Coordinates of C-alpha atoms and ligand atoms in Angstrom, one line a residue:
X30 CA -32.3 -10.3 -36.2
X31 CA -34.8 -10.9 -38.8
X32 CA -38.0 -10.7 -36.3
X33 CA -36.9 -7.0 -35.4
X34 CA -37.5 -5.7 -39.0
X35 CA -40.9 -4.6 -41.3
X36 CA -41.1 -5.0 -44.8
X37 CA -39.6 -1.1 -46.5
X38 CA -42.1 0.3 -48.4
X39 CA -42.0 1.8 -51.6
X40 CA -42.9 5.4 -52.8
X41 CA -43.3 7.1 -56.0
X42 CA -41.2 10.4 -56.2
X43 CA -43.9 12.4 -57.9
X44 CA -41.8 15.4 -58.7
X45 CA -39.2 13.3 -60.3
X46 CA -42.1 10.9 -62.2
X47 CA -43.5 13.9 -63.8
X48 CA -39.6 15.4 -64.5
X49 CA -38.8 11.6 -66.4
X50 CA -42.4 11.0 -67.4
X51 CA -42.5 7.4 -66.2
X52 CA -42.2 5.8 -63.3
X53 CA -39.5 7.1 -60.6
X54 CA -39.8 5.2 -57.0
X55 CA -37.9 4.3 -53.4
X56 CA -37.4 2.0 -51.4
X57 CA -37.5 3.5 -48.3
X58 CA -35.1 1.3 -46.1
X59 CA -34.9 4.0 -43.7
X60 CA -38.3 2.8 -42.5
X61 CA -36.7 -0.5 -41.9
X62 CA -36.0 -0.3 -38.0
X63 CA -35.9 2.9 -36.0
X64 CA -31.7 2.4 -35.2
X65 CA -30.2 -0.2 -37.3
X66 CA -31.8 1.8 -40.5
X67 CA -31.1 1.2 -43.7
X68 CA -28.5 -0.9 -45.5
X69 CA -26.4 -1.6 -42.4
X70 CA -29.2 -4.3 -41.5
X71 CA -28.0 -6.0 -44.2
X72 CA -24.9 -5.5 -44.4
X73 CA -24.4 -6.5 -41.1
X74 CA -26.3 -9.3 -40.4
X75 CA -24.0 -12.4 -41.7
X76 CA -21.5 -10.9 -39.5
X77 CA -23.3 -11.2 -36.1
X78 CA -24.9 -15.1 -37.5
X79 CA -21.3 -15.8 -38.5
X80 CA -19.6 -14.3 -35.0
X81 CA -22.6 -16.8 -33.4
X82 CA -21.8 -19.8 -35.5
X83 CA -17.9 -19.2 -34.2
X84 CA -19.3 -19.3 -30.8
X85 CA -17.5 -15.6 -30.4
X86 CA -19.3 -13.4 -27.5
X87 CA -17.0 -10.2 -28.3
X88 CA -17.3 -8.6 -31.4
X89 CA -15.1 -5.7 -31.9
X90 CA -15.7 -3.2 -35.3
X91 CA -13.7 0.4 -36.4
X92 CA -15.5 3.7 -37.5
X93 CA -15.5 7.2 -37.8
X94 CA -17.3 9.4 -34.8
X95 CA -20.1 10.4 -37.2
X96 CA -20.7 6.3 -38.5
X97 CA -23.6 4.6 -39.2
X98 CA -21.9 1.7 -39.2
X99 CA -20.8 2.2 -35.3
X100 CA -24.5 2.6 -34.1
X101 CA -25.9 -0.1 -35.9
X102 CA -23.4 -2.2 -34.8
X103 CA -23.7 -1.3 -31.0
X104 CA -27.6 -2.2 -31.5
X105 CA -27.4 -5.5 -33.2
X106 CA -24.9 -6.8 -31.1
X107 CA -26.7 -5.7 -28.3
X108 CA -29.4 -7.2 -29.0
X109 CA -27.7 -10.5 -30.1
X110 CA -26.1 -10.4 -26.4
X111 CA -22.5 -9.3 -27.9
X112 CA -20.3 -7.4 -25.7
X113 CA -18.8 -4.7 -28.1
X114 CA -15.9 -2.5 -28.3
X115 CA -16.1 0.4 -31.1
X116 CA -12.4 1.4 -32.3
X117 CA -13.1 5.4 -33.3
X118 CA -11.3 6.9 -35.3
X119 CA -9.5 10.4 -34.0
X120 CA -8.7 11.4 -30.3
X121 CA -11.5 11.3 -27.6
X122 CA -13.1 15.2 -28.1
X123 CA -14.3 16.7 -24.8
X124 CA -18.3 16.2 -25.7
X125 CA -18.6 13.0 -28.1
X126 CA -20.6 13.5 -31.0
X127 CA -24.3 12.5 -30.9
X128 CA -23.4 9.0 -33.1
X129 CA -21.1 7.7 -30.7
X130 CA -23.2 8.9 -27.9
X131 CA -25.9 6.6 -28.8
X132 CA -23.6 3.6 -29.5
X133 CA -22.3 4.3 -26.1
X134 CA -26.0 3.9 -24.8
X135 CA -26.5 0.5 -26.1
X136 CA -23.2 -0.8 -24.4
X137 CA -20.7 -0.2 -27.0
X138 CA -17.0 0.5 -25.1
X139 CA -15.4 3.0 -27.2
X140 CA -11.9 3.1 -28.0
X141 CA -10.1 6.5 -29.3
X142 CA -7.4 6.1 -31.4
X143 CA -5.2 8.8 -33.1
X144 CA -5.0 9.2 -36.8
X145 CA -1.6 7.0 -37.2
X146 CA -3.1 4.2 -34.6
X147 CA -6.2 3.7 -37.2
X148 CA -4.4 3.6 -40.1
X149 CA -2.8 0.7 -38.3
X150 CA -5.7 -1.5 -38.5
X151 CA -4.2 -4.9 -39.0
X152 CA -2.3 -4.7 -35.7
X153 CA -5.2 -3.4 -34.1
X154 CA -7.1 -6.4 -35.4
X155 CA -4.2 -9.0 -34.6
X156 CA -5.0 -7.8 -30.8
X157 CA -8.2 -8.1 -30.5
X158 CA -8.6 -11.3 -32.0
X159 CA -5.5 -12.9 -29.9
X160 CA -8.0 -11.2 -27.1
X161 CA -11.1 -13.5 -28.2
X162 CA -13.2 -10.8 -30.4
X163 CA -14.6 -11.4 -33.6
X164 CA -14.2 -9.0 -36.4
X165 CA -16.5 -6.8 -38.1
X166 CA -15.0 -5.0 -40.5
X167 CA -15.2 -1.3 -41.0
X168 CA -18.3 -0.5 -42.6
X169 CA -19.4 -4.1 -43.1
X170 CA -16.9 -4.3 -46.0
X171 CA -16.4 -7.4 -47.5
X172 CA -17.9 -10.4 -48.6
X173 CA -20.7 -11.3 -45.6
X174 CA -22.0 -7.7 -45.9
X175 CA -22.2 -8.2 -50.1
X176 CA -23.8 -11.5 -49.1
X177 CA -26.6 -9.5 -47.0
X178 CA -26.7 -6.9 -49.1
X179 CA -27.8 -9.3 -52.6
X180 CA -30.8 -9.5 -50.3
X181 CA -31.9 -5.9 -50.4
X182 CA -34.4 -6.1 -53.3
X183 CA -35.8 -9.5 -52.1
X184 CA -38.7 -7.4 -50.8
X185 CA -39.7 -5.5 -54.3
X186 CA -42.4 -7.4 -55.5
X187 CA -42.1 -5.7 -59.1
X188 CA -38.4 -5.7 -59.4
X189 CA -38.8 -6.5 -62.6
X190 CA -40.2 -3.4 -63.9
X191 CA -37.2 -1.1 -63.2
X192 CA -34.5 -0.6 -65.6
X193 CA -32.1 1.6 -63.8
X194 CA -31.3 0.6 -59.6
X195 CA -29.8 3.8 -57.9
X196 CA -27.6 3.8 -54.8
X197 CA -25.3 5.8 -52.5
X198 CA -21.4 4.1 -52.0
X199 CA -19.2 5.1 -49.7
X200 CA -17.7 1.2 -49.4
X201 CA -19.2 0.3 -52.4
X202 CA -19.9 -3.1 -50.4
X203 CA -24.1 -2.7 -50.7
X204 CA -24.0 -1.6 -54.5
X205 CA -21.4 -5.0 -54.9
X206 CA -25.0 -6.5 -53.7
X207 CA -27.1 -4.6 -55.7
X208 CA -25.2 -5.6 -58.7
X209 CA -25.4 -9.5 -57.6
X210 CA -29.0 -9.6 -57.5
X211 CA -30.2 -7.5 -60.0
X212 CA -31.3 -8.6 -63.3
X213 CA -28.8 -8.3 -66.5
X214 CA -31.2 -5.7 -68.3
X215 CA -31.1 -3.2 -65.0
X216 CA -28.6 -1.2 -65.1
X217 CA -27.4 -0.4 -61.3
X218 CA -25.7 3.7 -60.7
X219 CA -23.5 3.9 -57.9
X220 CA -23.4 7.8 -56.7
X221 CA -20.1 8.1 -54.8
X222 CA -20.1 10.4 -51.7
X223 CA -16.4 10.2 -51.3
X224 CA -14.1 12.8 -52.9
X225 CA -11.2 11.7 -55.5
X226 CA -12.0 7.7 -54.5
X227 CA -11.8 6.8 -57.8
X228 CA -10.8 3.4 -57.8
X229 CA -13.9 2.6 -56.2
X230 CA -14.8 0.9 -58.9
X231 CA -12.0 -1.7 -59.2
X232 CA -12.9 -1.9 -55.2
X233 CA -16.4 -3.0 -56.3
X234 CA -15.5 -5.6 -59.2
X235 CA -13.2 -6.9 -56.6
X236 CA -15.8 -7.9 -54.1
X237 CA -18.0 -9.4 -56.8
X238 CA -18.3 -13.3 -57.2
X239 CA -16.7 -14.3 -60.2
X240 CA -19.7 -14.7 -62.3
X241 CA -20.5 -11.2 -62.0
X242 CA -17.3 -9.3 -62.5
X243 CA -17.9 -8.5 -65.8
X244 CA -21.7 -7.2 -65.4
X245 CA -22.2 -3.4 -66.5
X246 CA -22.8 -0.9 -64.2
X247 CA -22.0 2.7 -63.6
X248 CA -20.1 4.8 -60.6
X249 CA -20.6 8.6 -60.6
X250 CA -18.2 10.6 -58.5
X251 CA -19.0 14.5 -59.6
X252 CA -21.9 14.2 -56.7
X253 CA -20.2 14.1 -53.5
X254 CA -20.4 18.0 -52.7
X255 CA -17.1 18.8 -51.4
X256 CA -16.2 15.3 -49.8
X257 CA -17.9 12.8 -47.2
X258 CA -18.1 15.0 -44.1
X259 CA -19.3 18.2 -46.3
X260 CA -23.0 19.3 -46.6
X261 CA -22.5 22.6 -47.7
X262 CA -25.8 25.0 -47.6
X263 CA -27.0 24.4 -51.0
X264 CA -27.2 20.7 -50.3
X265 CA -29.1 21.7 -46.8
X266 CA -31.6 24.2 -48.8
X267 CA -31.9 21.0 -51.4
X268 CA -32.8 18.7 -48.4
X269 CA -35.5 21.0 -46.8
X270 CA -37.0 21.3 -50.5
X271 CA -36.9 18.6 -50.9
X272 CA -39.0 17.1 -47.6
X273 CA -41.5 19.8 -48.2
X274 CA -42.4 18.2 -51.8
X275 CA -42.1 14.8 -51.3
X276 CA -42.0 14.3 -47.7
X277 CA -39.2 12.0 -47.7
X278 CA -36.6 12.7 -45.1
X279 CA -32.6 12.7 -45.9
X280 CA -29.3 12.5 -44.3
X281 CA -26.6 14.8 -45.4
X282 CA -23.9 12.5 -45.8
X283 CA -24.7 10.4 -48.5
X284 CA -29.0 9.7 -49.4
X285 CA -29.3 13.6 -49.7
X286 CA -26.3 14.1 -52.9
X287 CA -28.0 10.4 -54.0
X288 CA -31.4 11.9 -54.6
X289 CA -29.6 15.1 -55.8
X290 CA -27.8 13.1 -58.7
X291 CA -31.4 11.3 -59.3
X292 CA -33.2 14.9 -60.1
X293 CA -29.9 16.3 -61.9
X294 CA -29.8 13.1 -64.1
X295 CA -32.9 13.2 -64.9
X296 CA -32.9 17.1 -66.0
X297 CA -30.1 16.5 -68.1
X298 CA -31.9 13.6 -70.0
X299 CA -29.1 10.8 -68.9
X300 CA -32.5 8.6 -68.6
X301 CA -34.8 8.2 -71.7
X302 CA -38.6 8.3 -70.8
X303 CA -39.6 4.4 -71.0
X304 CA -36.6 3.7 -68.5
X305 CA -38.1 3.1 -64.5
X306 CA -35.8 4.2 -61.8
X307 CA -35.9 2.5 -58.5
X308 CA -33.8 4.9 -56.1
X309 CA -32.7 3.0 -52.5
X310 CA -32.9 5.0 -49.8
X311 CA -30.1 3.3 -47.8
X312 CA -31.2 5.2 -44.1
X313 CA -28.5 7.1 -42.4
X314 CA -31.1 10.1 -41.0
X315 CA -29.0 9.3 -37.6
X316 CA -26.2 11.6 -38.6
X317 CA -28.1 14.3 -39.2
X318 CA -28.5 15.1 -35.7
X319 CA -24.9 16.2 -35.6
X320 CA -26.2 19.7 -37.7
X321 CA -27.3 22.8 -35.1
X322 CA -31.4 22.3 -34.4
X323 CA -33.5 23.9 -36.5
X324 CA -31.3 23.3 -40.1
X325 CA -34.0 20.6 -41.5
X326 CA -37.5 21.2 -41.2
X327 CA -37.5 17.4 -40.2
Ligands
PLP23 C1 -23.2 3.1 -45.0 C2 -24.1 3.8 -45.8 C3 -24.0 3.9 -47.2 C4 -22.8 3.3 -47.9 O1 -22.8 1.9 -48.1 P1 -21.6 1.1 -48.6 O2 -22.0 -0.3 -48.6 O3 -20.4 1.4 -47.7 O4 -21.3 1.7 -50.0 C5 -24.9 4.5 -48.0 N1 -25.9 5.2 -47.4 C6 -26.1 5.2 -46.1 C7 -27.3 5.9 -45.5 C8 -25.2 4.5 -45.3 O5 -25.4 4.5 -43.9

């Protein structure tokens, strides 16, 4: 997969640089590729060189109908000449939404399940893989998507320089990357999109190697605006604000409450002014689509 992607460049947030009065920048992973945006590049690509290695031809992976994870997976597989079958979480609704749509188009078979059927993943899993499939997990959770996600900052020529790394979780599995690669002095901020997960960060030190279990870093959850499917008006005014300034697109579910917590933080002085933020913006702009037309001026 590694011929299909540009190097992300990186952006100063001038409104936020001035706010801090030092540096403030992003690394725009959205940019990345057009569909399999962001961190889920990373996060899945051990999966698909690992399903290859096996000799698998059937990958098989689990998500929700507004996932990321789903569409990136139909693409890379796709193009990696993987048959694919998406298990979706929820009934079949009578129009499907525009995520699943998309996966759909790039030859992803989807499977509806209901509620009490998901939530009954291992049996699920014990079938498909009795039926030849390899297994991606949900979300690229687990240790081949940390693996590909330690290799997120490779391209930041002046790593060094930062002092705080700032990312989204919803896993936690790309933060359990950003903790694995960055230096001891960087401190790495988590900003959790998900509603009373709390022991995210026991989930997190749990999918660290060893050697880093006990390196310092920091989860917020006060930032997730109501829970992982909500994007209440506020956040969608905050959003269109937020393009108009900086010219840097957002998705609702999680980049738009992680650049949110990043101008909030630094109004309420949690940063001192010689500390350098890099923010990752981890992609996602896919689910906005699901909002009526005309809601973003982007
Ligand atoms: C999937 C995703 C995340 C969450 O990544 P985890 O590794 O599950 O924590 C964050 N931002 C975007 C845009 C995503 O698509």
């Amino acid at each position: 997969m590694d011929n299909q992607i540009t190097i992300p460049p990186i952006q100063s947030i001038s409104k936020f640089s001035e706010m801090l009065g030092s540096k403030v920048d992003v690394l725009r992973l959205d940019l990345l590729h057009p569909i399999v945006s962001g961190n889920k590049w990373f996060k899945l690509k051990y999966y698909i060189e690992d399903a290859e290695e096996k000799g698998y031809k059937k990958i098989v992976t689990f998500g929700g109908a507004y996932s990321n994870h789903i569409v990136a997976t139909a693409f890379a597989s796709k193009s990696q000449g993987f048959e694919t079958i998406g298990i979706i979480r929820g009934e079949e609704p009578k129009t499907i939404s525009h995520t699943l749509q998309q996966a759909r188009d790039y030859g992803m078979e989807l499977y509806f399940t209901s509620r009490e059927e998901y939530q009954n993943k291992k049996t699920l899993e014990e079938y498909y893989l009795n039926k030849g499939y390899y297994i991606i997990p949900e979300g690229g959770c687990g240790s081949l998507g940390v693996k590909g996600s330690t290799e997120i900052l490779d391209s930041v020529f002046d790593i060094k320089t930062y002092t705080h790394i700032i990312c989204a979780c919803g896993t936690g599995t790309m933060i359990a990357g950003i903790i694995q690669s960055s230096f001891p002095y960087q401190k790495v901020i988590g900003i959790n999109v998900l509603k009373g997960y709390t022991e995210i960060k026991n989930d997190i030190i749990d999918l660290l190697d060893d050697r880093f279990k006990s390196k310092m870093f920091e989860i917020l959850n006060e930032y997730h605006f109501g829970g992982y499917a909500k994007s209440p008006e506020k956040l969608l005014n905050w959003m269109n604000n937020f393009w108009q300034k900086e010219k840097i697109p957002t998705d609702k579910v999680y980049t738009a409450k992680l650049f949110y917590a990043v101008e909030d933080l630094i109004s309420n002085n949690y940063f001192n002014n010689d500390s350098k933020l890099l923010v990752i913006h981890c992609g996602g702009l896919q689910g906005n689509l699901s909002l009526p037309k005309g809601t973003l001026l982007f």
